[in-house]
Short mmCIF file of C-alpha atoms in Angstrom, two decimals:
data_model
loop_
_atom_site.label_atom_id
_atom_site.label_comp_id
_atom_site.label_asym_id
_atom_site.label_seq_id
_atom_site.Cartn_x
_atom_site.Cartn_y
_atom_site.Cartn_z
CA MET R 1 -60.57 0.36 -17.01
CA ARG R 2 -62.33 3.18 -18.81
CA ASN R 3 -59.04 5.10 -19.14
CA LEU R 4 -57.40 2.02 -20.65
CA LEU R 5 -60.17 1.65 -23.21
CA GLU R 6 -60.01 5.34 -24.09
CA PHE R 7 -56.23 5.07 -24.53
CA LEU R 8 -56.57 2.01 -26.80
CA THR R 9 -59.32 3.68 -28.81
CA LYS R 10 -57.28 6.85 -29.26
CA TYR R 11 -53.96 5.20 -30.17
CA TYR R 12 -55.09 1.84 -31.64
CA HIS R 13 -53.58 2.63 -35.03
CA TRP R 14 -50.13 3.14 -33.50
CA LEU R 15 -50.45 -0.10 -31.55
CA LEU R 16 -51.57 -1.92 -34.70
CA PHE R 17 -48.61 -0.44 -36.58
CA ILE R 18 -46.14 -1.63 -33.94
CA ILE R 19 -47.64 -5.13 -33.85
CA LEU R 20 -47.48 -5.42 -37.63
CA GLU R 21 -43.88 -4.15 -37.69
CA VAL R 22 -42.81 -6.68 -35.09
CA ALA R 23 -44.63 -9.50 -36.88
CA SER R 24 -43.09 -8.58 -40.24
CA GLY R 25 -39.64 -8.38 -38.68
CA VAL R 26 -40.02 -11.83 -37.13
CA LEU R 27 -41.20 -13.33 -40.43
CA LEU R 28 -38.43 -11.58 -42.36
CA PHE R 29 -35.54 -12.72 -40.18
CA GLN R 30 -36.96 -16.16 -39.32
CA TYR R 31 -37.80 -17.42 -42.81
CA ASN R 32 -35.00 -15.76 -44.82
CA SER R 33 -31.50 -17.16 -44.31
CA TYR R 34 -29.61 -14.09 -45.47
CA GLN R 35 -31.57 -11.63 -43.29
CA ASN R 36 -31.33 -14.09 -40.39
CA SER R 37 -27.54 -14.30 -40.66
CA VAL R 38 -27.27 -10.50 -40.80
CA TRP R 39 -29.46 -10.22 -37.72
CA VAL R 40 -27.47 -12.80 -35.77
CA THR R 41 -24.16 -11.20 -36.73
CA SER R 42 -25.33 -7.72 -35.77
CA ALA R 43 -26.88 -8.96 -32.53
CA ASN R 44 -23.64 -10.76 -31.59
CA ALA R 45 -21.60 -7.64 -32.35
CA VAL R 46 -23.85 -5.47 -30.18
CA THR R 47 -23.89 -8.06 -27.40
CA GLY R 48 -20.11 -8.37 -27.54
CA ARG R 49 -19.71 -4.60 -27.32
CA LEU R 50 -22.06 -4.46 -24.33
CA TYR R 51 -20.14 -7.23 -22.57
CA GLN R 52 -16.90 -5.39 -23.29
CA TRP R 53 -18.25 -2.18 -21.77
CA ASP R 54 -19.52 -4.11 -18.76
CA ALA R 55 -16.13 -5.76 -18.27
CA SER R 56 -14.36 -2.40 -18.56
CA VAL R 57 -16.64 -0.83 -15.95
CA ARG R 58 -16.18 -3.77 -13.57
CA GLN R 59 -12.42 -3.67 -14.08
CA PHE R 60 -12.30 0.07 -13.37
CA PHE R 61 -14.19 -0.25 -10.10
CA SER R 62 -12.06 -3.22 -9.06
CA LEU R 63 -8.79 -1.27 -9.41
CA THR R 64 -9.05 -0.03 -5.84
CA ARG R 65 -9.10 -3.52 -4.43
CA THR R 66 -6.37 -4.62 -6.83
CA ASN R 67 -4.07 -1.79 -5.72
CA GLU R 68 -4.60 -2.71 -2.07
CA GLU R 69 -3.77 -6.34 -2.74
CA LEU R 70 -0.66 -5.41 -4.75
CA THR R 71 0.57 -3.10 -1.99
CA MET R 72 0.22 -5.79 0.66
CA ARG R 73 1.72 -8.43 -1.61
CA ASN R 74 4.75 -6.26 -2.44
CA PHE R 75 5.35 -5.65 1.25
CA TYR R 76 5.24 -9.35 2.07
CA LEU R 77 7.44 -10.23 -0.91
CA GLU R 78 10.05 -7.68 0.11
CA ARG R 79 10.13 -9.19 3.57
CA GLN R 80 10.43 -12.71 2.16
CA VAL R 81 13.28 -11.70 -0.16
CA THR R 82 15.14 -10.21 2.81
CA GLN R 83 14.71 -13.33 4.89
CA LEU R 84 15.70 -15.61 1.99
CA ARG R 85 18.84 -13.55 1.49
CA ARG R 86 19.65 -14.03 5.15
CA LEU R 87 19.04 -17.77 4.90
CA TYR R 88 21.33 -18.01 1.90
CA ALA R 89 24.09 -16.12 3.72
CA GLU R 90 23.78 -18.51 6.65
CA GLN R 91 23.59 -21.70 4.57
CA THR R 92 26.08 -23.47 6.78
CA GLN R 93 23.52 -23.56 9.58
CA ASP R 94 20.37 -25.67 9.91
CA THR R 95 18.08 -23.90 7.42
CA THR R 96 14.96 -25.65 8.71
CA VAL R 97 15.45 -24.08 12.12
CA LEU R 98 16.01 -20.65 10.53
CA GLN R 99 12.88 -21.00 8.43
CA ARG R 100 10.80 -21.79 11.49
CA GLN R 101 12.31 -18.79 13.28
CA GLU R 102 11.53 -16.46 10.37
CA GLN R 103 7.97 -17.75 10.03
CA GLN R 104 7.44 -17.20 13.73
CA PHE R 105 8.93 -13.72 13.42
CA LEU R 106 6.64 -12.74 10.50
CA SER R 107 3.58 -14.11 12.31
CA ARG R 108 3.97 -11.30 14.86
CA TYR R 109 2.88 -8.75 12.29
CA HIS R 110 -0.55 -7.96 10.90
CA VAL R 111 -0.92 -5.66 7.89
CA ILE R 112 -3.88 -3.24 7.64
CA PRO R 113 -4.50 -1.83 4.11
CA ALA R 114 -5.25 1.89 3.95
CA LYS R 115 -5.59 4.70 1.44
CA VAL R 116 -3.94 8.12 1.49
CA ILE R 117 -6.63 10.81 1.52
CA SER R 118 -4.35 13.78 2.22
CA ASN R 119 -0.64 14.25 1.54
CA SER R 120 2.00 16.93 1.04
CA VAL R 121 5.68 16.94 0.04
CA ASP R 122 6.48 20.66 -0.17
CA LYS R 123 6.57 21.50 3.54
CA LYS R 124 9.12 20.83 6.26
CA ASN R 125 6.46 19.30 8.50
CA ASN R 126 4.58 17.16 6.00
CA ILE R 127 1.84 14.88 7.25
CA ILE R 128 -0.23 12.11 5.65
CA THR R 129 -3.85 11.32 6.47
CA LEU R 130 -5.19 7.77 6.07
CA ASP R 131 -8.75 6.49 5.82
CA ARG R 132 -8.23 3.94 8.62
CA GLY R 133 -8.36 4.47 12.37
CA ARG R 134 -8.78 2.74 15.71
CA ALA R 135 -11.94 0.98 14.54
CA ASP R 136 -9.77 -0.76 11.91
CA GLY R 137 -6.98 -1.65 14.35
CA VAL R 138 -4.70 1.34 13.71
CA GLU R 139 -2.98 2.74 16.79
CA GLN R 140 -0.38 5.39 17.56
CA ASP R 141 3.28 4.46 16.88
CA MET R 142 2.50 1.83 14.25
CA GLY R 143 4.70 1.72 11.17
CA VAL R 144 3.38 2.55 7.69
CA ALA R 145 4.84 1.20 4.45
CA CYS R 146 3.89 0.78 0.80
CA GLY R 147 4.84 -1.67 -1.90
CA ASN R 148 8.08 0.23 -2.59
CA GLY R 149 9.25 0.75 0.99
CA ILE R 150 8.88 2.78 4.15
CA VAL R 151 6.38 5.65 4.52
CA GLY R 152 6.34 6.76 8.16
CA VAL R 153 4.86 6.27 11.62
CA VAL R 154 1.30 6.76 12.85
CA TYR R 155 1.32 9.92 14.98
CA MET R 156 -2.29 9.88 16.15
CA ALA R 157 -5.52 8.07 15.33
CA THR R 158 -9.26 8.61 15.71
CA ASP R 159 -11.96 6.00 15.21
CA HIS R 160 -11.95 6.24 11.42
CA PHE R 161 -8.84 8.24 10.43
CA SER R 162 -5.16 8.46 11.32
CA VAL R 163 -2.34 10.94 10.79
CA VAL R 164 1.10 9.71 9.77
CA LEU R 165 4.42 11.39 10.46
CA PRO R 166 6.18 10.51 7.18
CA VAL R 167 9.86 10.22 6.44
CA LEU R 168 9.48 13.63 4.73
CA ASN R 169 9.13 15.43 8.06
CA VAL R 170 12.04 17.09 9.83
CA TYR R 171 10.93 15.53 13.13
CA SER R 172 10.96 11.98 11.75
CA ARG R 173 13.60 9.55 13.01
CA VAL R 174 13.76 5.94 11.84
CA SER R 175 16.31 3.36 12.92
CA CYS R 176 17.93 1.88 9.80
CA ALA R 177 20.80 -0.32 8.72
CA ILE R 178 22.94 -0.92 5.63
CA ARG R 179 21.77 -4.18 4.08
CA GLY R 180 24.15 -7.08 4.55
CA THR R 181 26.60 -5.25 6.82
CA GLY R 182 24.92 -4.84 10.20
CA TYR R 183 26.00 -1.21 10.48
CA PHE R 184 23.17 1.07 11.49
CA GLY R 185 22.21 4.69 12.07
CA TYR R 186 19.03 6.73 11.94
CA LEU R 187 17.20 8.20 8.97
CA LYS R 188 16.54 11.95 8.92
CA TRP R 189 15.13 14.35 6.31
CA ASP R 190 16.60 17.83 5.89
CA GLY R 191 13.37 19.47 4.65
CA ARG R 192 14.54 20.00 1.06
CA ASP R 193 14.45 17.37 -1.69
CA PRO R 194 11.49 14.97 -1.22
CA ALA R 195 13.38 12.27 -3.10
CA VAL R 196 16.34 11.97 -0.69
CA ALA R 197 17.01 11.65 3.03
CA TYR R 198 20.14 11.12 5.14
CA VAL R 199 21.40 8.36 7.40
CA GLU R 200 23.22 9.89 10.35
CA ASP R 201 25.77 8.47 12.82
CA VAL R 202 27.12 5.62 10.70
CA PRO R 203 30.40 4.44 12.37
CA ARG R 204 33.68 5.39 10.73
CA HIS R 205 34.81 1.77 10.66
CA ALA R 206 31.72 0.71 8.67
CA ARG R 207 32.36 -0.97 5.33
CA PHE R 208 29.92 -0.19 2.53
CA LYS R 209 29.79 1.38 -0.94
CA ARG R 210 27.62 3.62 -3.06
CA GLY R 211 24.65 1.71 -4.40
CA ASP R 212 24.15 -0.37 -1.26
CA TRP R 213 20.59 -0.62 0.01
CA VAL R 214 19.39 0.85 3.30
CA GLU R 215 16.55 -0.84 5.19
CA THR R 216 14.92 -0.75 8.61
CA SER R 217 17.10 -2.24 11.32
CA GLY R 218 14.36 -3.91 13.35
CA PHE R 219 15.77 -2.41 16.56
CA SER R 220 12.56 -0.52 17.27
CA SER R 221 9.10 -1.94 17.93
CA ILE R 222 7.66 0.04 14.99
CA PHE R 223 9.11 -1.60 11.87
CA PRO R 224 10.26 -5.17 11.32
CA GLN R 225 13.75 -5.71 10.00
CA GLY R 226 14.26 -5.39 6.26
CA VAL R 227 11.63 -2.87 5.12
CA LEU R 228 13.23 -1.05 2.20
CA ILE R 229 14.24 2.62 2.61
CA GLY R 230 16.46 3.49 -0.32
CA LYS R 231 19.87 3.31 -1.99
CA ILE R 232 23.09 5.07 -0.96
CA LYS R 233 24.00 7.82 -3.43
CA ASP R 234 26.77 9.82 -1.70
CA VAL R 235 28.88 9.60 1.45
CA TYR R 236 29.87 12.59 3.60
CA ASN R 237 31.66 13.15 6.88
CA SER R 238 29.57 14.25 9.84
CA SER R 239 30.00 17.77 11.19
CA ASP R 240 32.24 16.52 14.01
CA GLY R 241 34.16 14.11 11.76
CA LEU R 242 33.43 11.13 14.02
CA SER R 243 30.94 9.35 11.75
CA TYR R 244 29.58 9.15 8.22
CA ARG R 245 26.51 10.86 6.80
CA LEU R 246 24.90 8.96 3.93
CA LYS R 247 22.73 10.52 1.25
CA VAL R 248 19.99 8.04 0.37
CA VAL R 249 17.63 8.10 -2.62
CA LEU R 250 14.30 7.02 -1.17
CA SER R 251 12.60 4.04 -2.76
CA THR R 252 9.13 5.46 -1.99
CA ASP R 253 7.76 8.14 -4.32
CA PHE R 254 5.78 10.27 -1.87
CA ALA R 255 4.42 12.51 -4.62
CA CYS R 256 2.18 9.74 -6.00
CA LEU R 257 1.48 7.80 -2.82
CA ARG R 258 -1.99 6.20 -2.83
CA ASP R 259 -2.15 2.74 -1.26
CA VAL R 260 -0.25 1.94 1.94
CA CYS R 261 -0.34 -0.63 4.71
CA VAL R 262 -0.15 -0.10 8.46
CA ILE R 263 2.09 -2.61 10.22
CA SER R 264 0.65 -3.89 13.47
CA ASP R 265 3.03 -5.77 15.75
CA ARG R 266 1.01 -8.29 17.78
CA THR R 267 3.60 -8.12 20.57
CA PHE R 268 3.72 -4.31 20.58
CA ALA R 269 1.53 -3.83 23.68
CA GLU R 270 3.42 -6.48 25.64
CA ARG R 271 6.76 -4.91 24.77
CA MET R 272 5.59 -1.39 25.65
CA ASN R 273 4.23 -2.57 28.99
CA LEU R 274 7.51 -4.34 29.77
CA GLU R 275 9.61 -1.27 28.91
CA LYS R 276 7.28 0.97 30.93
CA SER R 277 7.54 -1.36 33.93
CA MET R 278 11.33 -1.32 33.62
CA ALA R 279 11.39 2.48 33.47
CA ASP R 280 9.15 2.71 36.54
CA SER R 281 11.39 0.27 38.41
CA LEU R 282 14.48 2.34 37.61
CA LYS R 283 12.75 5.48 38.86
CA ARG R 284 11.85 3.80 42.13
CA MET R 285 15.43 2.58 42.54
CA GLN R 286 16.75 6.11 42.03
CA THR R 287 14.29 7.61 44.50
CA PRO R 288 15.97 7.93 47.96
#
């Protein structure tokens, strides 16, 4: 209490000055229309600027979530476009039955959003690290895609991180097909241009043209059918002359990859267990 009194005694003239200034300001702006209008206008301008800054800050920090939502939405839309194209091509059949089949097919998959925290495109054995792991539902051999198309396959996962074997890795192999034709092969990267890859073993009797789209075939348990891969740019003969080799411009720009989604097949474990049981049965049959 004594300190407070000493402070007031020492600085009372400054306190009196502040009180008088505030009182004079209130009287000036309250009882004079011109000054009051200037004050209101200035206050509104300052308030508006502050709200604008606040909105900009909130928008900046919400970009992460927005990018994740856009990535997942683009993936789902690409799948829906593929299925709608198929429905249109098969319009002579009962479309209600096909719609139910496609909805049941899509319900098998769960998409896990993730962010790329490490990436490279200038090596032959490129890898991508994601900020999601087993604790988030990510497991080995799950497919990874982005809003523009395919990315790769989960190679290994820890509790909180996972490593992806991308398309831009010479050991990557992805089953793919030419959209609308049914002809398929496998996608392989030659370790050079990060913008292109090659579809190998396309049959010689296949009918297609430059500019056709290549997508996942759905023959593996990793990717659903119809995930975009790229567009055919050139056609070559294979080294043995028995098949075609297609040069494909990839739809995914790996150099600026940020937001991706991991594709979890709900029936993956069941399918793997069935195939393992079948393999074990064949081994027992071959054992004398």
